[in-house]
Amino acid sequence: MKDTSVLMNEFKEGIYESLLKDIYVDDSVLEYQKERYIKALNQYEEIFGKEEVEIYSAPGRSEVGGNHTDHQYGKVLATSINLDAIAVTARTGDEKITVVSDGYERMEIGLNDLLAREDERETSLALIRGVAARLKQKGYKIGGFRAYITSDVLIGAGMSSSAAYETLIGTILSGLYNEMKLDPVFLAQAGQYAENEYFGKPCGLMDQMASSVGGMIYIDFENPEEPEVRQVNVDFEGFGHSLCIVDTRGSHADLTEDYAMIPSEMKQVAHYFEEDVLRKVDKTDFYLNIPAIREILGDRAVLRAMHLFEENKRVEEEVEALEQGKFEVFKKLVKDSGDSSFKYLQNVYSNHQVNNQSVSIGLAVSDVILKDRGVSRVHGGGFAGTIQAFVPDEIVPLYQKTMDSVFGEEACHILKVRKYGGMKVL
């Protein structure tokens, strides 16, 4: 371990340039990342004093395939991205976790009281307390630490800033007290537990898994307690495309019911077959019973169930195409996935707000620019927010300029696939 001042000087001297390139992939962001780490170390020193520290990182994520399938125990293809939350941290001798996040007040929790608190719901304190509680429940060591945290994972853009935060807290406890031996899948489950039981958000597991495990990963949630997780062996850089996320800047206000109705209607179809989720329903039985289901539940529930069954199949095909180096086949499948979300899942705009169709505008403009060279689709939960595009590197500047002109400066973010999940940097 080295103290904050030594690390700041070493970053300034460029000693960690190759490490930053390995983590963040993109040469164009290396100077920004160097300055970001120096600033974080300086902030830690100003707040807590000069001392020996460690640095941890947890990335945001992008969902590539499997839109709205995880809550039905479905299949997902996701990737970590080169935006992350980083923490400068050190162990303390007391039973207290102290965190200062960039732009926020100091937070403290005592490790002798890890029960969920109603007054902490929907706060970062709830996530810290929840992750620590889960580790302790499962017999892992926990202990006090202080940390300064800063994140460039965009909030509200479908990149899972909360999952990165949960993963970061779990990874710190893994590194400081468990020799970095905690399984990334367990850390993802601890993050989900914190978000469900302490924060109060009934999320699935996909976001945390993509952040914790890292790289391009395939997840099968058929057994949600022990999901099948494997990294997809692919050199994404070799395909000559960038992953672009465009914030269409539509309002998320009054969309809670729209989001909630997706899993609700899918589960209603499952209940028709006396099951709790669609993954447990035989696909052939579903198709044979469409007339009866329409009569009882209506057409949208049927269409959303159809999306689920076909999306699970597409995820498998996307993985196969990537592993065989068939990138054009992969892009077509991404396009098909986006079309299914638009037509069948129906999460591109709210039918309660027909004049708020910013995601639709983003997809339509993308089609005009990309034609058959690239693909775009809704990203994340949908209804408002972001779209995802795979864009040939040679036309990325044109794509970015056009999308920024439509939605405002810095609406289009050019990202890279990161190969690491939650990790100890130094």
XYZ file of C-alpha atoms in Angstrom:
426
model
C 0.000 0.000 0.000
C 1.053 3.574 -0.688
C -0.136 6.831 0.791
C -2.277 9.350 -1.047
C 0.568 11.757 -1.828
C 2.780 9.067 -3.318
C -0.043 7.778 -5.487
C -0.904 11.281 -6.702
C 2.702 11.837 -7.780
C 2.850 8.468 -9.513
C -0.324 9.213 -11.458
C 1.101 12.593 -12.470
C 4.297 10.902 -13.677
C 2.300 8.538 -15.896
C 3.306 5.363 -14.073
C -0.231 3.960 -14.288
C -0.987 4.838 -17.909
C -0.899 1.212 -19.082
C -3.131 0.191 -16.161
C -5.673 2.863 -17.064
C -5.605 1.771 -20.714
C -6.235 -1.811 -19.644
C -9.256 -0.779 -17.569
C -10.782 1.973 -19.729
C -9.772 0.710 -23.206
C -10.107 4.065 -24.983
C -6.928 6.128 -25.508
C -8.961 9.320 -25.742
C -10.098 9.083 -22.083
C -6.746 8.299 -20.466
C -5.838 11.901 -19.615
C -9.318 12.443 -18.179
C -9.019 9.280 -16.073
C -5.561 10.244 -14.811
C -6.830 13.633 -13.638
C -9.922 11.981 -12.156
C -7.841 9.619 -10.013
C -5.541 12.435 -8.899
C -8.537 14.531 -7.886
C -10.077 11.612 -5.974
C -6.830 11.009 -4.057
C -6.535 14.711 -3.299
C -10.123 14.860 -2.069
C -9.566 11.859 0.184
C -6.470 13.489 1.656
C -8.303 16.764 2.287
C -11.222 14.997 3.981
C -9.534 12.181 5.897
C -5.855 13.092 5.909
C -2.735 11.676 4.298
C -2.511 7.916 4.800
C -2.024 4.609 3.002
C -5.022 3.747 0.841
C -6.373 1.327 -1.721
C -8.411 2.165 -4.840
C -11.419 0.179 -6.078
C -13.618 0.429 -9.159
C -17.021 -0.871 -10.274
C -18.406 -0.224 -13.778
C -21.760 0.760 -15.170
C -23.436 -1.621 -17.556
C -25.240 -1.776 -20.851
C -27.896 -4.345 -21.646
C -27.255 -5.803 -25.100
C -29.976 -8.443 -25.304
C -32.794 -9.706 -23.122
C -34.835 -6.549 -22.625
C -37.203 -7.063 -19.671
C -36.510 -10.788 -19.287
C -34.631 -11.072 -15.981
C -37.737 -10.596 -13.825
C -39.256 -13.638 -15.601
C -36.117 -15.748 -14.940
C -35.098 -15.257 -18.555
C -31.824 -14.871 -20.445
C -29.716 -11.732 -20.771
C -26.658 -10.541 -22.648
C -25.037 -7.563 -20.966
C -21.675 -5.838 -20.772
C -19.738 -3.677 -18.394
C -18.714 -0.309 -19.850
C -15.803 2.068 -19.380
C -17.716 4.416 -17.088
C -17.345 3.548 -13.415
C -17.534 4.463 -9.762
C -14.147 4.591 -8.018
C -13.326 4.668 -4.315
C -10.195 5.727 -2.478
C -10.430 3.859 0.810
C -8.679 2.597 3.923
C -9.528 0.280 6.802
C -10.345 1.797 10.170
C -10.077 0.390 13.646
C -13.697 1.008 14.546
C -16.985 -0.661 13.602
C -18.087 2.163 11.355
C -18.271 2.792 7.606
C -17.799 6.423 6.599
C -18.376 7.466 2.996
C -18.125 10.836 1.302
C -19.401 10.816 -2.274
C -18.494 13.600 -4.676
C -20.989 16.423 -4.189
C -22.768 14.839 -1.199
C -22.632 15.034 2.592
C -20.675 12.587 4.751
C -22.525 9.349 5.521
C -21.872 6.957 8.412
C -23.306 3.618 9.477
C -22.431 1.535 12.521
C -21.778 -2.131 11.825
C -23.373 -3.120 15.133
C -26.788 -2.181 13.708
C -27.445 -3.490 10.213
C -31.225 -3.769 10.258
C -33.100 -2.023 7.452
C -34.405 1.426 8.335
C -37.538 2.980 6.935
C -36.058 6.495 7.076
C -33.127 5.395 4.858
C -35.200 3.972 2.013
C -34.185 5.269 -1.420
C -30.849 6.557 -0.072
C -27.225 5.526 -0.534
C -27.050 4.765 3.181
C -29.570 1.988 2.617
C -27.368 0.443 -0.074
C -24.256 0.526 2.127
C -26.090 -0.934 5.114
C -27.817 -3.562 2.980
C -24.641 -4.834 1.304
C -22.789 -5.010 4.636
C -25.728 -6.824 6.212
C -25.852 -9.437 3.465
C -22.140 -10.178 3.720
C -22.441 -10.597 7.477
C -25.530 -12.839 7.131
C -23.592 -15.150 4.822
C -20.641 -15.424 7.186
C -18.145 -13.116 5.489
C -15.929 -10.697 7.356
C -16.919 -7.054 7.459
C -15.263 -4.111 9.145
C -14.923 -0.375 9.259
C -13.538 1.709 6.439
C -13.591 5.266 5.192
C -13.900 6.096 1.519
C -14.165 8.923 -0.936
C -16.289 7.894 -3.930
C -16.740 9.538 -7.299
C -18.691 8.198 -10.257
C -19.057 9.065 -13.925
C -21.774 6.460 -14.522
C -24.650 8.529 -15.855
C -27.655 8.661 -13.541
C -31.015 7.901 -15.132
C -29.457 6.768 -18.411
C -29.973 3.033 -18.067
C -26.331 2.378 -17.108
C -27.136 1.294 -13.555
C -25.334 3.805 -11.383
C -26.898 2.213 -8.292
C -25.638 -1.256 -9.235
C -22.131 0.154 -9.697
C -22.375 1.737 -6.230
C -23.549 -1.500 -4.593
C -20.854 -3.489 -6.372
C -18.235 -0.974 -5.276
C -19.198 -1.268 -1.593
C -19.167 -5.066 -1.784
C -15.834 -5.107 -3.608
C -14.270 -2.822 -0.988
C -15.366 -5.198 1.783
C -14.105 -8.141 -0.275
C -10.701 -6.503 -0.699
C -10.190 -4.970 2.733
C -11.476 -7.897 4.796
C -11.742 -11.020 2.611
C -8.597 -10.995 0.439
C -10.726 -10.313 -2.690
C -12.111 -13.851 -2.476
C -15.825 -13.058 -2.562
C -17.467 -14.475 -5.668
C -18.661 -11.732 -8.072
C -22.004 -13.525 -8.459
C -22.544 -13.379 -4.703
C -21.582 -9.697 -4.624
C -24.179 -9.050 -7.331
C -26.800 -10.884 -5.260
C -25.794 -8.843 -2.197
C -26.317 -5.681 -4.217
C -29.747 -6.847 -5.346
C -30.631 -7.733 -1.756
C -29.648 -4.238 -0.609
C -31.694 -2.627 -3.346
C -34.764 -4.829 -2.780
C -34.867 -5.027 0.999
C -33.155 -1.822 2.164
C -33.481 0.720 -0.661
C -36.995 -0.381 -1.557
C -36.690 -0.993 -5.290
C -37.870 -4.395 -6.630
C -35.126 -4.708 -9.268
C -33.917 -7.870 -10.987
C -30.330 -9.133 -10.845
C -29.049 -8.249 -14.304
C -27.670 -4.786 -13.474
C -25.637 -5.947 -10.494
C -24.378 -9.022 -12.318
C -23.061 -7.053 -15.283
C -21.285 -4.608 -12.973
C -19.832 -7.224 -10.642
C -18.720 -9.915 -13.117
C -17.575 -7.630 -15.933
C -16.954 -8.058 -19.643
C -19.591 -9.256 -22.098
C -21.603 -11.789 -20.101
C -24.430 -14.224 -20.742
C -26.779 -14.783 -17.810
C -29.509 -17.409 -17.524
C -31.782 -16.682 -14.553
C -33.738 -19.947 -14.687
C -32.451 -20.640 -11.169
C -32.333 -17.103 -9.716
C -30.546 -18.254 -6.565
C -27.702 -19.698 -8.639
C -27.930 -18.121 -12.101
C -25.766 -19.468 -14.886
C -23.183 -16.814 -15.704
C -20.454 -17.033 -18.291
C -18.301 -14.509 -20.044
C -18.630 -14.348 -23.800
C -15.170 -14.720 -25.291
C -15.132 -11.912 -27.821
C -12.703 -9.166 -28.840
C -15.258 -6.432 -29.314
C -12.643 -3.894 -30.405
C -11.827 -6.075 -33.396
C -15.246 -5.461 -34.951
C -14.537 -1.771 -35.578
C -17.718 -0.537 -33.885
C -18.381 1.680 -30.896
C -21.169 1.326 -28.388
C -23.086 4.604 -28.286
C -25.645 5.470 -25.633
C -27.877 8.433 -26.450
C -29.807 10.247 -23.746
C -33.014 11.315 -25.460
C -33.833 13.445 -22.405
C -37.459 12.494 -22.167
C -39.206 12.877 -18.836
C -39.451 9.851 -16.516
C -42.222 11.525 -14.538
C -45.431 9.543 -14.054
C -44.028 6.392 -15.676
C -44.024 4.133 -12.605
C -47.223 2.374 -13.647
C -45.910 1.829 -17.180
C -42.785 0.099 -15.837
C -44.717 -1.942 -13.280
C -47.252 -3.235 -15.806
C -44.608 -5.099 -17.830
C -43.703 -7.722 -15.195
C -47.279 -7.650 -13.898
C -48.822 -8.572 -17.256
C -46.176 -11.208 -17.954
C -46.883 -12.782 -14.572
C -50.619 -12.702 -15.275
C -49.960 -14.882 -18.316
C -47.811 -17.180 -16.182
C -50.626 -17.407 -13.610
C -52.947 -18.632 -16.371
C -50.707 -21.713 -16.456
C -50.515 -21.785 -12.617
C -46.884 -20.645 -12.625
C -45.333 -17.560 -11.034
C -43.067 -16.517 -13.951
C -43.111 -17.095 -17.702
C -39.845 -19.037 -17.764
C -41.713 -21.934 -16.155
C -44.376 -21.946 -18.895
C -43.961 -24.221 -21.910
C -43.631 -22.053 -25.007
C -45.754 -24.369 -27.180
C -48.529 -24.439 -24.567
C -48.506 -20.662 -24.544
C -48.928 -20.366 -28.302
C -51.671 -22.988 -28.344
C -53.592 -21.072 -25.674
C -53.322 -17.558 -27.155
C -57.081 -17.325 -27.976
C -58.088 -18.109 -24.405
C -55.432 -15.834 -22.883
C -56.536 -12.940 -25.096
C -60.089 -13.427 -23.911
C -59.094 -13.266 -20.242
C -56.107 -10.883 -20.154
C -56.301 -8.876 -23.356
C -53.884 -8.472 -26.241
C -51.017 -6.509 -24.690
C -50.265 -9.209 -22.112
C -50.090 -11.753 -24.952
C -47.740 -9.578 -27.002
C -45.453 -8.978 -24.034
C -45.295 -12.704 -23.337
C -44.428 -13.326 -26.995
C -41.560 -10.838 -26.650
C -40.262 -12.761 -23.634
C -40.260 -16.160 -25.322
C -38.630 -14.928 -28.537
C -36.149 -12.656 -26.731
C -34.799 -15.592 -24.737
C -34.106 -17.370 -28.014
C -32.467 -14.260 -29.504
C -30.048 -13.946 -26.594
C -28.737 -17.443 -27.294
C -28.355 -16.546 -30.984
C -26.534 -13.289 -30.159
C -24.009 -15.151 -28.014
C -23.436 -17.737 -30.753
C -22.951 -15.020 -33.394
C -20.396 -13.138 -31.260
C -18.426 -16.255 -30.387
C -18.286 -17.214 -34.074
C -17.196 -13.716 -35.087
C -20.383 -13.132 -37.115
C -20.845 -9.497 -36.183
C -23.300 -8.683 -38.956
C -25.547 -11.508 -37.743
C -25.211 -10.150 -34.213
C -26.219 -6.658 -35.350
C -29.321 -8.021 -37.091
C -30.325 -9.786 -33.888
C -29.868 -6.549 -31.926
C -32.120 -4.818 -34.435
C -34.689 -7.616 -34.130
C -34.570 -7.275 -30.350
C -35.218 -3.554 -30.605
C -38.101 -4.088 -33.014
C -39.647 -6.611 -30.629
C -39.357 -4.149 -27.735
C -41.063 -1.484 -29.836
C -43.859 -3.620 -31.310
C -44.558 -6.335 -28.744
C -43.072 -5.341 -25.381
C -44.241 -1.779 -26.112
C -41.802 0.063 -23.849
C -40.580 2.744 -26.267
C -43.236 5.295 -25.314
C -46.143 5.475 -22.909
C -49.611 5.253 -24.376
C -50.613 7.706 -21.634
C -48.210 10.314 -23.053
C -48.363 10.024 -26.830
C -46.691 13.414 -27.327
C -43.650 12.291 -25.302
C -41.852 10.000 -27.764
C -38.220 11.044 -27.443
C -36.994 7.433 -27.588
C -38.949 6.900 -30.810
C -37.347 10.035 -32.260
C -33.895 8.764 -31.321
C -34.503 5.420 -33.000
C -35.977 7.041 -36.121
C -33.059 9.473 -36.538
C -30.615 6.595 -35.946
C -32.251 4.591 -38.739
C -31.796 7.518 -41.132
C -28.116 7.989 -40.251
C -27.040 4.367 -39.879
C -29.139 2.740 -42.608
C -27.801 -0.816 -42.890
C -24.350 0.000 -41.446
C -25.289 0.107 -37.781
C -28.210 -0.683 -35.474
C -30.066 0.940 -32.611
C -32.577 -0.173 -29.985
C -34.247 0.998 -26.790
C -31.909 0.757 -23.803
C -32.877 -0.236 -20.282
C -36.386 0.037 -18.891
C -37.680 2.160 -21.741
C -40.536 4.670 -22.125
C -38.050 7.552 -21.762
C -34.318 7.863 -21.331
C -31.751 6.234 -23.575
C -31.206 4.291 -26.756
C -28.249 2.084 -27.600
C -26.489 1.975 -30.956
C -23.659 -0.065 -32.427
C -21.995 2.378 -34.825
C -19.082 1.771 -37.252
C -16.093 3.713 -35.947
C -15.714 5.724 -39.158
C -19.158 7.308 -38.825
C -19.193 7.757 -35.033
C -18.377 11.510 -35.319
C -21.325 12.016 -37.695
C -23.640 9.987 -35.482
C -22.591 11.869 -32.352
C -22.902 15.283 -34.009
C -26.382 14.484 -35.329
C -27.728 13.078 -32.070
C -26.308 16.020 -30.102
C -28.019 18.392 -32.522
C -31.356 16.680 -31.896
C -31.166 16.149 -28.129
C -28.591 18.690 -26.949
C -24.872 18.802 -26.210
C -23.337 15.637 -24.758
C -26.476 13.609 -25.376
C -24.452 10.954 -27.238
C -21.887 9.031 -25.199
C -19.269 6.941 -26.982
C -18.387 3.970 -24.831
C -16.210 0.897 -24.898
C -16.769 -2.600 -23.576
C -14.745 -3.021 -20.374
C -13.407 -6.459 -19.515
C -13.361 -6.011 -15.729
C -16.195 -5.955 -13.232
C -15.744 -4.880 -9.616
C -11.993 -4.759 -9.004
C -9.135 -3.529 -6.867
C -7.252 -1.003 -9.016
C -4.330 -0.418 -6.650
